Amino acid sequence: MLIALLSWLGSILVSLLLGTFLCYRIEKSGVERWGATGKLFK
Amino acid sequence: MLNAGELQVNYLNEGVICVFWYIFVFVLYTFFIIVLNLRSLKQVETFADFTTGGHRMGLWVGVFTTVATWVSVASVMGVPGYLYSNGVSAIIGWIAGWFLATAFIPIVAYKVRRPKNPPRTFPEFIHLRYEPFQKRSPLRAIVGLLMSIGYFIFVHLQVVGFGIVFSTITGIQYEIALFGFLFFLLFTSIGGFWSVSVTDSVNTIIIVLGVILGAFAVLYSTGGFVNIYENLATTTAPTFEGGESLPKGLLLSPVGGFGFGALCSIFLSNALGAIVSPHWVTRMMAPKNVKTAILQMMLSVLILTLIFIPLIIIGLGAKMLIPSLPAGQTTDYIMPTVITEFAHPIVGAFTLVALCAAAISTANSMLLHAGTSIYYDLYRNLFPDKDFHDEKGKKQLRYLVLTLGFLAVLSAIKPPVLLAMGFTYVYGAFGAVFFFVVLLGLYTKRMNRLAAYANVIVGLVAFIIAHIVGATNPFLVSLVVSFIAVLLSIIIGKKSPLEAYEPYFEVEVSPSTEKVLNIIRNEGADGSTDILANDSINHEVKA
């Protein structure tokens, strides 16, 4: 059961980390049309 | 002490009260659906309204519609069914698989939402990316055909789920209960963008509350999760009465009764296939910008976690409460069965309506996807010179959707596969034919027209053959074979023109690219767009 739950938890963590990384890339691009606002999660 | 006659009267009274609550809550939900959709008829939704909805979706509307799109009968009925029959392995195969897909979808969003005016449908994206100079795009037609088949199967599965729940609520025979779906279809297929958004938001709230209440009912009846866990470790009760006993501990094994190869296949199909599924690619074109699309998926994952923890409790707890299902039923029945037998009638009614909400909202949107693929990407794409009137076109699309709905009901009378597995097959097929078309198309300028044809045709053929010969992992086989075909095609095929890939690689596009985009999108000088194109964006599909 632990393996199953960890695989699920891993998917959730991948989602949060990958999403954060892509938001960072958008901020770094500075393109407002893509959503760059100066704040990572806004 | 009560005599036998008095006991019978008591049971009858309890039964009547249960049915009363189920029907009362269901009628309330039906009333809400009818009022909401009739009100949307009075609202003047111009073509621009539809477009605005399509490419300017805010974060929270996006989160609710994503969750409503994501959650279908495969999640709320199929997954508890597999948890019941195969234990925790279903968490790896379906839940972790789908969540990983949700984690990777932002990779698609990061590119596909970059253009100032993104495509409005998935086949239109294919047309623009691979055949931008062709008025009639054969690839777009092939993709539209494959999509319409895939989404018809998705609809079929929703109708099956609806039939199971509706027959449980009303006591009507399953084959007749199915036709109740047509009643809902009649009302839900008339709404526009905002009514769909509001319906989705309310459906999401109903689903979250419904499954949480259901899980509390199961925890109360079983005495807590420790008891559920101990039962999973020791039970050998067969899934169906009179069937083969399960090996002790099977339900706690990571691979369950599937075996390692089959579980890998299910996981990969759900995880990789869903990323490139047309409805998710289309969904990523709707938010107002790239970052909103990414945040939308991140927040959706958190809400989906709130839905899946209760579903896991219900699916695993059901094994303790109902050790074996009656012979002749499928495991898709376990969710409504356990709720009707062990939850308080009001809680039960709420949870069952949540299942119906998942089925109806998904089926309706999938039908529109199938309908628009046939009408817009096949018919209109192949006959671009015909004189199309938007009002007439809208009417024709409605008739097409209703016809497809009727056919879906007929096909659901004898369902051939279980709900969750049906989704896995379609996701596997979508992954086989669209994986490189989408991902390489967005991330590599060298991905060309020939390679796109190679992925779609070779991937489809390999997937079908792998299934026929009984390969353990048809999705992986077709992915490897189509990858080789794609690589060869990139080497020998012509390079893509600038107009095909520029919107996904540059911040500003050249005038020639802008011109090509406008021609394919049929945009007038005022930027007005066609309503039919937007239907497929605004009515989204669930996983």
Coordinates of C-alpha atoms in Angstrom, one line a residue:
Chain A
M1 CA 0.0 0.0 0.0
L2 CA 2.9 2.3 0.8
I3 CA 4.3 1.9 -2.7
A4 CA 0.9 2.7 -4.3
L5 CA 0.4 5.8 -2.1
L6 CA 4.0 7.0 -2.7
S7 CA 3.5 6.7 -6.5
W8 CA 0.5 8.9 -6.2
L9 CA 2.2 11.4 -3.9
G10 CA 5.1 11.4 -6.4
S11 CA 2.7 12.4 -9.2
I12 CA 1.4 15.3 -7.1
L13 CA 4.9 16.5 -6.3
V14 CA 5.9 16.3 -10.0
S15 CA 2.9 18.4 -10.8
L16 CA 3.8 21.1 -8.2
L17 CA 7.5 21.1 -9.1
L18 CA 7.1 21.1 -12.8
G19 CA 4.4 23.8 -12.7
T20 CA 6.6 26.0 -10.5
F21 CA 9.5 25.5 -12.9
L22 CA 7.4 26.5 -15.9
C23 CA 6.0 29.5 -14.1
Y24 CA 9.6 30.5 -13.3
R25 CA 10.5 30.2 -17.1
I26 CA 7.6 32.4 -18.0
E27 CA 8.7 35.0 -15.4
K28 CA 12.2 34.8 -16.8
S29 CA 11.0 35.4 -20.3
G30 CA 9.4 38.6 -19.2
V31 CA 6.6 38.3 -21.8
E32 CA 3.5 39.8 -20.3
R33 CA 1.2 38.2 -22.9
W34 CA 2.4 34.8 -21.6
G35 CA 1.5 35.8 -18.0
A36 CA 4.8 37.3 -16.7
T37 CA 3.8 39.6 -13.8
G38 CA 6.9 39.9 -11.6
K39 CA 5.4 37.4 -9.2
L40 CA 5.9 33.6 -9.6
F41 CA 2.4 32.4 -8.8
K42 CA 0.3 35.4 -9.9
Chain B
M1 CA -41.2 -7.7 20.0
L2 CA -42.3 -7.2 16.4
N3 CA -43.9 -10.0 14.5
A4 CA -42.9 -11.0 11.0
G5 CA -45.7 -8.9 9.5
E6 CA -44.7 -5.7 11.4
L7 CA -41.0 -6.2 10.5
Q8 CA -42.0 -6.4 6.8
V9 CA -44.0 -3.2 7.1
N10 CA -41.0 -1.5 8.8
Y11 CA -38.6 -2.6 6.0
L12 CA -41.1 -1.4 3.4
N13 CA -41.4 2.0 5.2
E14 CA -37.6 2.4 5.3
G15 CA -37.4 1.5 1.6
V16 CA -40.0 4.1 0.7
I17 CA -38.2 6.8 2.7
C18 CA -34.9 5.9 0.9
V19 CA -36.5 6.1 -2.5
F20 CA -38.2 9.4 -1.5
W21 CA -34.9 11.0 -0.6
Y22 CA -33.1 9.7 -3.7
I23 CA -35.8 10.9 -6.0
F24 CA -36.2 14.2 -4.1
V25 CA -32.5 15.2 -4.3
F26 CA -32.4 13.9 -7.9
V27 CA -35.4 16.0 -8.9
L28 CA -33.8 19.1 -7.3
Y29 CA -30.6 18.5 -9.3
T30 CA -32.7 18.0 -12.5
F31 CA -34.6 21.2 -11.8
F32 CA -31.3 23.1 -11.4
I33 CA -29.9 21.8 -14.7
I34 CA -33.1 22.7 -16.5
V35 CA -33.4 26.2 -15.1
L36 CA -29.7 26.9 -15.6
N37 CA -29.7 25.8 -19.3
L38 CA -33.1 27.5 -20.1
R39 CA -31.7 30.7 -18.7
S40 CA -28.7 30.5 -20.9
L41 CA -31.1 30.5 -23.9
K42 CA -32.2 34.0 -23.0
Q43 CA -28.7 35.3 -22.8
V44 CA -27.4 36.8 -26.0
E45 CA -24.1 35.0 -26.6
T46 CA -22.5 36.6 -29.6
F47 CA -19.7 34.9 -31.5
A48 CA -17.2 37.2 -29.7
D49 CA -18.6 36.0 -26.4
F50 CA -17.8 32.5 -27.3
T51 CA -14.3 33.5 -28.4
T52 CA -13.8 35.5 -25.3
G53 CA -14.8 32.5 -23.2
G54 CA -12.4 30.4 -25.3
H55 CA -9.2 32.4 -24.9
R56 CA -9.8 34.6 -21.8
M57 CA -10.7 32.1 -19.2
G58 CA -9.7 33.2 -15.7
L59 CA -7.9 31.1 -13.2
W60 CA -10.7 29.9 -10.9
V61 CA -13.3 29.3 -13.6
G62 CA -10.6 27.3 -15.3
V63 CA -9.9 25.3 -12.1
F64 CA -13.5 24.4 -11.6
T65 CA -14.1 23.5 -15.3
T66 CA -10.9 21.5 -15.3
V67 CA -11.9 19.5 -12.3
A68 CA -15.4 18.9 -13.7
T69 CA -13.8 17.9 -17.0
W70 CA -11.4 15.6 -15.2
V71 CA -13.9 13.8 -13.1
S72 CA -16.1 11.4 -14.9
V73 CA -17.8 8.1 -14.3
A74 CA -14.5 6.3 -14.9
S75 CA -13.1 8.1 -11.9
V76 CA -16.0 8.1 -9.5
M77 CA -17.4 4.6 -10.4
G78 CA -14.7 2.8 -12.4
V79 CA -11.8 3.5 -10.0
P80 CA -13.7 2.4 -6.8
G81 CA -14.7 -0.7 -8.8
Y82 CA -11.0 -1.6 -9.5
L83 CA -10.0 -0.7 -5.9
Y84 CA -12.7 -3.2 -4.8
S85 CA -11.5 -6.0 -7.1
N86 CA -7.8 -5.4 -7.3
G87 CA -7.0 -3.4 -4.2
V88 CA -4.3 -0.7 -4.0
S89 CA -2.8 -1.5 -7.4
A90 CA -5.6 0.6 -8.9
I91 CA -4.1 3.6 -7.2
I92 CA -0.9 3.1 -9.3
G93 CA -2.7 2.2 -12.5
W94 CA -5.3 4.8 -12.7
I95 CA -5.0 7.5 -9.9
A96 CA -1.2 7.9 -10.1
G97 CA -1.3 7.6 -13.9
W98 CA -4.0 10.3 -14.3
F99 CA -2.3 12.6 -11.8
L100 CA 1.0 12.2 -13.6
A101 CA -0.7 13.2 -16.8
T102 CA -2.2 16.2 -15.1
A103 CA 1.4 17.1 -13.9
F104 CA 2.7 16.9 -17.5
I105 CA -0.2 18.7 -19.3
P106 CA 1.4 22.1 -18.4
I107 CA 4.3 21.0 -20.7
V108 CA 1.7 21.2 -23.6
A109 CA 0.2 24.4 -22.2
Y110 CA 3.6 26.1 -22.0
K111 CA 3.8 26.0 -25.8
V112 CA 0.3 25.6 -27.2
R113 CA -1.0 28.8 -25.4
R114 CA 1.8 31.0 -26.7
P115 CA 0.2 32.3 -29.9
K116 CA -1.7 35.6 -29.7
N117 CA -4.6 33.8 -31.3
P118 CA -4.4 30.2 -30.5
P119 CA -6.2 27.6 -32.6
R120 CA -9.8 26.9 -31.4
T121 CA -9.9 23.1 -31.9
F122 CA -7.4 20.4 -31.7
P123 CA -7.7 19.5 -35.5
E124 CA -7.3 23.2 -36.3
F125 CA -4.0 23.1 -34.4
I126 CA -3.0 20.1 -36.5
H127 CA -4.0 22.0 -39.7
L128 CA -2.0 25.1 -38.7
R129 CA 1.0 23.2 -37.5
Y130 CA 1.3 20.7 -40.4
E131 CA -0.6 21.8 -43.4
P132 CA -0.9 25.6 -43.1
F133 CA -1.1 26.3 -46.8
Q134 CA -3.8 23.7 -47.6
K135 CA -7.4 24.9 -47.7
R136 CA -8.6 21.3 -47.3
S137 CA -6.4 19.5 -44.7
P138 CA -6.6 15.7 -45.0
L139 CA -4.6 15.3 -41.8
R140 CA -7.1 17.5 -40.0
A141 CA -9.9 15.3 -41.4
I142 CA -8.2 12.1 -40.2
V143 CA -7.7 13.6 -36.8
G144 CA -11.3 14.8 -36.7
L145 CA -12.5 11.3 -37.6
L146 CA -10.3 9.6 -34.9
M147 CA -11.4 12.2 -32.3
S148 CA -15.1 11.7 -33.1
I149 CA -14.7 7.9 -32.7
G150 CA -12.7 8.3 -29.4
Y151 CA -15.2 10.8 -27.9
F152 CA -18.1 8.7 -28.9
I153 CA -16.6 5.8 -26.9
F154 CA -16.1 8.2 -24.0
V155 CA -19.8 9.2 -24.3
H156 CA -20.8 5.6 -24.4
L157 CA -19.0 5.0 -21.1
Q158 CA -20.7 8.0 -19.5
V159 CA -24.1 6.7 -20.5
V160 CA -23.3 3.3 -19.1
G161 CA -22.4 5.0 -15.8
F162 CA -25.5 7.2 -15.9
G163 CA -27.7 4.1 -16.5
I164 CA -26.2 2.3 -13.5
V165 CA -26.7 5.2 -11.1
F166 CA -30.1 6.1 -12.5
S167 CA -31.4 2.6 -12.3
T168 CA -30.1 2.4 -8.7
I169 CA -31.9 5.6 -7.7
T170 CA -35.2 4.9 -9.4
G171 CA -35.3 1.1 -9.3
I172 CA -36.0 1.2 -13.1
Q173 CA -34.4 -1.6 -15.2
Y174 CA -30.9 -0.5 -16.4
E175 CA -31.8 -0.9 -20.1
I176 CA -34.7 1.5 -19.6
A177 CA -32.9 3.9 -17.2
L178 CA -30.4 4.6 -20.0
F179 CA -33.0 6.5 -21.9
G180 CA -33.2 9.0 -19.0
F181 CA -29.9 10.3 -20.4
L182 CA -31.6 11.7 -23.5
F183 CA -33.8 13.9 -21.3
F184 CA -30.7 15.5 -19.7
L185 CA -29.0 15.7 -23.1
L186 CA -32.0 17.7 -24.5
F187 CA -31.4 20.4 -21.9
T188 CA -27.7 20.4 -21.3
S189 CA -26.8 20.6 -25.0
I190 CA -28.3 24.0 -25.4
G191 CA -26.1 25.9 -23.0
G192 CA -23.4 28.3 -24.0
F193 CA -20.0 29.0 -22.5
W194 CA -21.0 30.7 -19.3
S195 CA -23.8 28.2 -18.5
V196 CA -21.3 25.4 -19.0
S197 CA -18.9 27.1 -16.7
V198 CA -21.5 27.7 -14.0
T199 CA -22.8 24.1 -14.4
D200 CA -19.3 22.8 -14.1
S201 CA -18.6 24.8 -11.0
V202 CA -21.7 23.6 -9.3
N203 CA -21.1 20.0 -10.4
T204 CA -17.5 20.2 -9.0
I205 CA -18.9 21.3 -5.6
I206 CA -21.5 18.5 -5.7
I207 CA -18.9 15.9 -6.6
V208 CA -16.5 17.0 -3.8
L209 CA -19.2 17.1 -1.2
G210 CA -20.9 13.9 -2.4
V211 CA -17.7 11.7 -2.3
I212 CA -16.6 13.2 1.1
L213 CA -20.0 12.4 2.6
G214 CA -19.9 8.9 1.0
A215 CA -16.5 8.3 2.5
F216 CA -17.6 9.3 6.0
A217 CA -20.5 6.9 5.7
V218 CA -18.2 4.0 4.7
L219 CA -15.7 4.9 7.5
Y220 CA -18.6 4.9 10.0
S221 CA -19.9 1.6 8.8
T222 CA -16.5 -0.1 8.8
G223 CA -15.4 1.3 12.1
G224 CA -12.4 3.2 10.6
F225 CA -9.5 2.8 8.2
V226 CA -7.5 0.4 10.4
N227 CA -10.4 -2.1 10.1
I228 CA -10.4 -1.6 6.3
Y229 CA -6.7 -2.2 6.1
E230 CA -6.9 -5.3 8.2
N231 CA -9.7 -6.7 6.1
L232 CA -7.6 -6.0 2.9
A233 CA -4.7 -7.9 4.4
T234 CA -6.7 -11.0 5.4
T235 CA -9.7 -11.3 3.0
T236 CA -9.9 -14.0 0.4
A237 CA -13.6 -13.4 -0.5
P238 CA -14.1 -13.6 -4.3
T239 CA -15.0 -10.5 -6.2
F240 CA -18.2 -12.2 -7.4
E241 CA -20.4 -14.7 -5.5
G242 CA -19.4 -18.2 -6.5
G243 CA -16.2 -17.0 -8.1
E244 CA -12.6 -18.0 -7.3
S245 CA -11.3 -16.9 -3.9
L246 CA -8.6 -14.2 -3.9
P247 CA -5.1 -15.0 -2.7
K248 CA -4.6 -13.6 0.8
G249 CA -2.9 -10.2 0.7
L250 CA -3.6 -9.7 -3.0
L251 CA -5.5 -6.5 -2.4
L252 CA -2.5 -4.9 -0.7
S253 CA 0.0 -6.0 -3.4
P254 CA 1.2 -3.1 -5.6
V255 CA 0.5 -5.1 -8.8
G256 CA -2.8 -6.7 -7.5
G257 CA -4.3 -9.2 -9.9
F258 CA -3.0 -7.4 -13.0
G259 CA 0.6 -8.5 -13.1
F260 CA 3.5 -6.1 -13.5
G261 CA 3.4 -5.8 -17.3
A262 CA -0.4 -5.1 -17.5
L263 CA -0.2 -2.6 -14.7
C264 CA 2.6 -0.8 -16.5
S265 CA 0.5 -0.7 -19.6
I266 CA -2.4 0.8 -17.8
F267 CA -0.2 3.3 -16.0
L268 CA 1.6 4.4 -19.2
S269 CA -1.7 4.7 -21.2
N270 CA -3.3 6.8 -18.6
A271 CA -0.2 8.9 -17.9
L272 CA 1.2 9.5 -21.3
G273 CA -1.9 9.1 -23.4
A274 CA -3.9 11.6 -21.5
I275 CA -1.3 14.4 -21.9
V276 CA -1.8 14.5 -25.6
S277 CA -5.6 13.8 -25.6
P278 CA -7.3 16.3 -27.8
H279 CA -9.6 17.6 -25.1
W280 CA -6.7 18.5 -22.8
V281 CA -4.7 20.2 -25.6
T282 CA -7.9 22.2 -26.5
R283 CA -8.4 23.0 -22.8
M284 CA -4.9 24.5 -22.6
M285 CA -5.8 27.0 -25.4
A286 CA -8.7 28.4 -23.4
P287 CA -7.1 30.2 -20.5
K288 CA -6.1 33.9 -20.8
N289 CA -2.4 33.2 -20.8
V290 CA 0.2 30.5 -20.5
K291 CA 0.8 31.0 -16.7
T292 CA -2.9 30.8 -16.0
A293 CA -3.1 27.5 -17.9
I294 CA -0.2 26.1 -15.8
L295 CA -1.6 27.3 -12.4
Q296 CA -5.0 26.0 -13.4
M297 CA -3.6 22.5 -13.6
M298 CA -1.5 22.8 -10.4
L299 CA -4.6 24.0 -8.4
S300 CA -6.8 21.3 -10.0
V301 CA -4.4 18.6 -8.7
L302 CA -5.0 19.8 -5.2
I303 CA -8.8 19.7 -5.5
L304 CA -8.7 16.4 -7.3
T305 CA -6.7 15.0 -4.3
L306 CA -9.7 16.0 -2.1
I307 CA -11.9 13.9 -4.4
F308 CA -9.7 10.9 -4.7
I309 CA -8.9 10.3 -1.0
P310 CA -12.7 9.7 -0.3
L311 CA -12.9 7.5 -3.5
I312 CA -10.0 5.3 -2.2
I313 CA -11.7 4.9 1.2
I314 CA -15.0 4.0 -0.5
G315 CA -13.5 1.6 -3.0
L316 CA -11.3 -0.2 -0.4
G317 CA -13.9 0.0 2.4
A318 CA -16.6 -1.6 0.1
K319 CA -14.6 -4.9 0.2
M320 CA -15.3 -5.1 4.0
L321 CA -18.9 -4.1 3.7
I322 CA -19.8 -6.2 0.7
P323 CA -17.2 -9.0 0.4
S324 CA -18.6 -10.3 -2.9
L325 CA -20.9 -8.8 -5.5
P326 CA -23.8 -10.8 -6.9
A327 CA -22.8 -12.9 -9.9
G328 CA -23.8 -11.1 -13.2
Q329 CA -23.0 -7.6 -11.9
T330 CA -19.8 -5.7 -12.8
T331 CA -17.5 -3.9 -10.3
D332 CA -18.8 -0.6 -11.7
Y333 CA -21.9 -1.2 -9.5
I334 CA -19.9 -1.3 -6.2
M335 CA -20.0 2.5 -5.6
P336 CA -23.8 3.0 -6.0
T337 CA -24.4 -0.4 -4.2
V338 CA -22.3 0.4 -1.1
I339 CA -23.8 3.9 -0.9
T340 CA -27.4 2.8 -1.1
E341 CA -26.9 0.0 1.4
F342 CA -24.7 1.8 4.0
A343 CA -25.2 5.5 3.8
H344 CA -28.0 7.5 5.3
P345 CA -30.6 8.2 2.6
I346 CA -29.8 11.9 2.4
V347 CA -26.1 11.3 2.2
G348 CA -26.7 8.4 -0.3
A349 CA -28.9 10.6 -2.4
F350 CA -26.3 13.4 -2.5
T351 CA -23.5 11.0 -3.4
L352 CA -25.5 9.3 -6.2
V353 CA -26.5 12.7 -7.6
A354 CA -22.7 13.5 -7.6
L355 CA -22.1 10.5 -9.7
C356 CA -24.9 11.5 -12.1
A357 CA -23.4 15.0 -12.2
A358 CA -20.1 13.6 -13.2
A359 CA -21.7 11.5 -15.9
I360 CA -24.0 14.1 -17.4
S361 CA -21.5 17.0 -17.5
T362 CA -18.9 14.8 -19.2
A363 CA -21.2 13.1 -21.6
N364 CA -22.7 16.3 -22.8
S365 CA -19.3 17.9 -23.4
M366 CA -17.9 14.8 -25.1
L367 CA -20.9 14.7 -27.4
L368 CA -20.2 18.2 -28.5
H369 CA -16.6 17.3 -29.0
A370 CA -17.6 14.3 -31.2
G371 CA -20.2 16.4 -33.0
T372 CA -17.9 19.4 -33.7
S373 CA -15.2 17.0 -35.0
I374 CA -17.6 15.5 -37.5
Y375 CA -19.3 18.8 -38.5
Y376 CA -16.5 21.3 -38.3
D377 CA -13.3 19.3 -38.9
L378 CA -14.6 16.8 -41.3
Y379 CA -17.6 18.3 -43.2
R380 CA -16.6 21.9 -43.2
N381 CA -12.9 21.2 -43.7
L382 CA -13.6 19.0 -46.7
F383 CA -16.2 21.3 -48.2
P384 CA -14.8 24.8 -47.4
D385 CA -16.4 26.4 -50.4
K386 CA -20.0 25.6 -49.3
D387 CA -22.1 28.4 -48.1
F388 CA -22.4 28.0 -44.3
H389 CA -24.8 30.0 -42.3
D390 CA -24.0 30.1 -38.6
E391 CA -27.6 29.8 -37.3
K392 CA -28.3 26.9 -39.7
G393 CA -24.9 25.3 -38.8
K394 CA -25.7 25.6 -35.1
K395 CA -29.0 23.8 -35.7
Q396 CA -27.4 21.1 -37.7
L397 CA -24.8 20.6 -35.0
R398 CA -27.5 20.2 -32.3
Y399 CA -29.3 17.6 -34.4
L400 CA -26.0 15.8 -34.9
V401 CA -25.3 15.9 -31.2
L402 CA -28.8 14.5 -30.4
T403 CA -28.4 11.7 -32.9
L404 CA -25.0 10.8 -31.5
G405 CA -26.5 10.8 -28.0
F406 CA -29.3 8.5 -29.1
L407 CA -26.7 6.1 -30.7
A408 CA -24.6 6.2 -27.5
V409 CA -27.7 5.2 -25.5
L410 CA -28.3 2.3 -27.9
S411 CA -24.7 1.2 -27.7
A412 CA -24.8 1.3 -23.9
I413 CA -27.5 -1.4 -23.6
K414 CA -24.8 -4.1 -23.7
P415 CA -21.6 -2.5 -22.4
P416 CA -18.6 -4.4 -23.6
V417 CA -15.9 -3.1 -21.2
L418 CA -15.6 -1.7 -17.6
L419 CA -15.7 2.1 -17.3
A420 CA -12.1 2.8 -16.1
M421 CA -10.6 0.3 -18.6
G422 CA -12.6 1.8 -21.5
F423 CA -10.9 5.2 -20.7
T424 CA -7.5 3.5 -20.6
Y425 CA -8.1 2.0 -24.1
V426 CA -9.0 5.4 -25.6
Y427 CA -6.2 7.2 -23.8
G428 CA -3.8 4.5 -25.1
A429 CA -5.1 5.0 -28.6
F430 CA -4.9 8.8 -28.4
G431 CA -1.3 8.5 -27.0
A432 CA -0.4 6.1 -29.8
V433 CA -1.5 8.5 -32.6
F434 CA -0.9 11.9 -31.1
F435 CA 2.1 11.7 -28.8
F436 CA 4.8 13.0 -31.2
V437 CA 2.4 15.0 -33.3
V438 CA 1.7 17.2 -30.2
L439 CA 4.9 17.1 -28.2
L440 CA 7.5 17.1 -31.0
G441 CA 5.3 19.5 -32.9
L442 CA 5.4 22.0 -30.1
Y443 CA 9.0 21.6 -29.1
T444 CA 10.9 20.8 -32.4
K445 CA 10.9 22.9 -35.5
R446 CA 12.0 19.8 -37.5
M447 CA 8.7 17.9 -36.8
N448 CA 7.2 18.0 -40.3
R449 CA 4.0 17.0 -42.2
L450 CA 5.3 13.5 -43.2
A451 CA 6.3 12.7 -39.6
A452 CA 2.8 13.8 -38.4
Y453 CA 1.2 11.4 -40.9
A454 CA 3.6 8.7 -39.8
N455 CA 2.7 9.1 -36.2
V456 CA -1.0 9.0 -36.8
I457 CA -1.1 6.1 -39.2
V458 CA 1.7 3.9 -38.0
G459 CA 0.8 4.6 -34.3
L460 CA -2.8 3.6 -35.0
V461 CA -2.0 0.5 -37.0
A462 CA 0.6 -0.6 -34.4
F463 CA -1.8 -0.1 -31.5
I464 CA -4.5 -2.1 -33.2
I465 CA -2.2 -5.0 -34.2
A466 CA -0.6 -5.0 -30.7
H467 CA -4.1 -5.4 -29.2
I468 CA -5.1 -8.1 -31.7
V469 CA -1.9 -10.2 -31.0
G470 CA -2.4 -9.7 -27.3
A471 CA 0.7 -7.7 -26.5
T472 CA 1.1 -7.0 -22.8
N473 CA 1.7 -3.3 -23.4
P474 CA 0.1 -2.2 -26.7
F475 CA 0.6 1.5 -25.9
L476 CA 4.4 1.1 -25.4
V477 CA 4.7 -1.0 -28.6
S478 CA 2.9 1.5 -30.7
L479 CA 4.9 4.4 -29.2
V480 CA 8.2 2.8 -30.0
V481 CA 7.2 1.8 -33.6
S482 CA 5.7 5.2 -34.3
F483 CA 8.8 6.9 -32.9
I484 CA 11.0 5.1 -35.4
A485 CA 8.6 6.0 -38.2
V486 CA 8.6 9.7 -37.0
L487 CA 12.4 9.8 -36.9
L488 CA 12.7 8.4 -40.4
S489 CA 10.1 10.8 -41.7
I490 CA 11.9 13.8 -40.2
I491 CA 15.1 12.7 -41.9
I492 CA 13.6 12.1 -45.4
G493 CA 10.6 14.6 -45.3
K494 CA 10.5 18.3 -46.3
K495 CA 11.2 20.8 -43.6
S496 CA 8.2 22.5 -42.0
P497 CA 7.6 26.1 -43.3
L498 CA 8.2 29.0 -41.0
E499 CA 4.4 29.7 -40.8
A500 CA 3.8 26.2 -39.3
Y501 CA 6.0 26.5 -36.2
E502 CA 6.6 30.2 -35.7
P503 CA 3.7 30.9 -33.3
Y504 CA 5.1 28.3 -30.8
F505 CA 8.7 29.4 -30.9
E506 CA 8.6 33.2 -31.3
V507 CA 7.0 36.0 -29.2
E508 CA 5.9 37.9 -32.3
V509 CA 5.1 36.2 -35.6
S510 CA 5.9 37.4 -39.1
P511 CA 3.1 39.0 -41.3
S512 CA 3.1 35.9 -43.6
T513 CA 2.3 33.7 -40.5
E514 CA -0.4 36.1 -39.4
K515 CA -2.0 35.9 -42.8
V516 CA -2.0 32.1 -42.9
L517 CA -3.5 32.0 -39.4
N518 CA -6.3 34.3 -40.4
I519 CA -7.1 32.4 -43.5
I520 CA -7.4 29.1 -41.8
R521 CA -9.4 30.6 -38.9
N522 CA -11.8 32.2 -41.5
E523 CA -11.6 35.5 -39.6
G524 CA -13.1 38.5 -41.1
A525 CA -11.6 41.9 -41.0
D526 CA -13.4 42.6 -37.7
G527 CA -11.9 39.6 -36.1
S528 CA -15.3 37.9 -35.7
T529 CA -15.2 34.2 -35.5
D530 CA -17.4 31.2 -36.1
I531 CA -19.5 29.9 -33.3
L532 CA -19.2 26.3 -34.2
A533 CA -15.5 26.3 -33.7
N534 CA -15.9 27.5 -30.2
D535 CA -18.4 24.9 -29.1
S536 CA -15.6 22.4 -28.9
I537 CA -13.5 24.7 -26.7
N538 CA -16.3 25.6 -24.4
H539 CA -17.7 22.2 -23.8
E540 CA -14.9 20.2 -22.4
V541 CA -14.3 16.6 -21.7
K542 CA -13.4 14.5 -18.6
A543 CA -10.7 12.1 -17.9

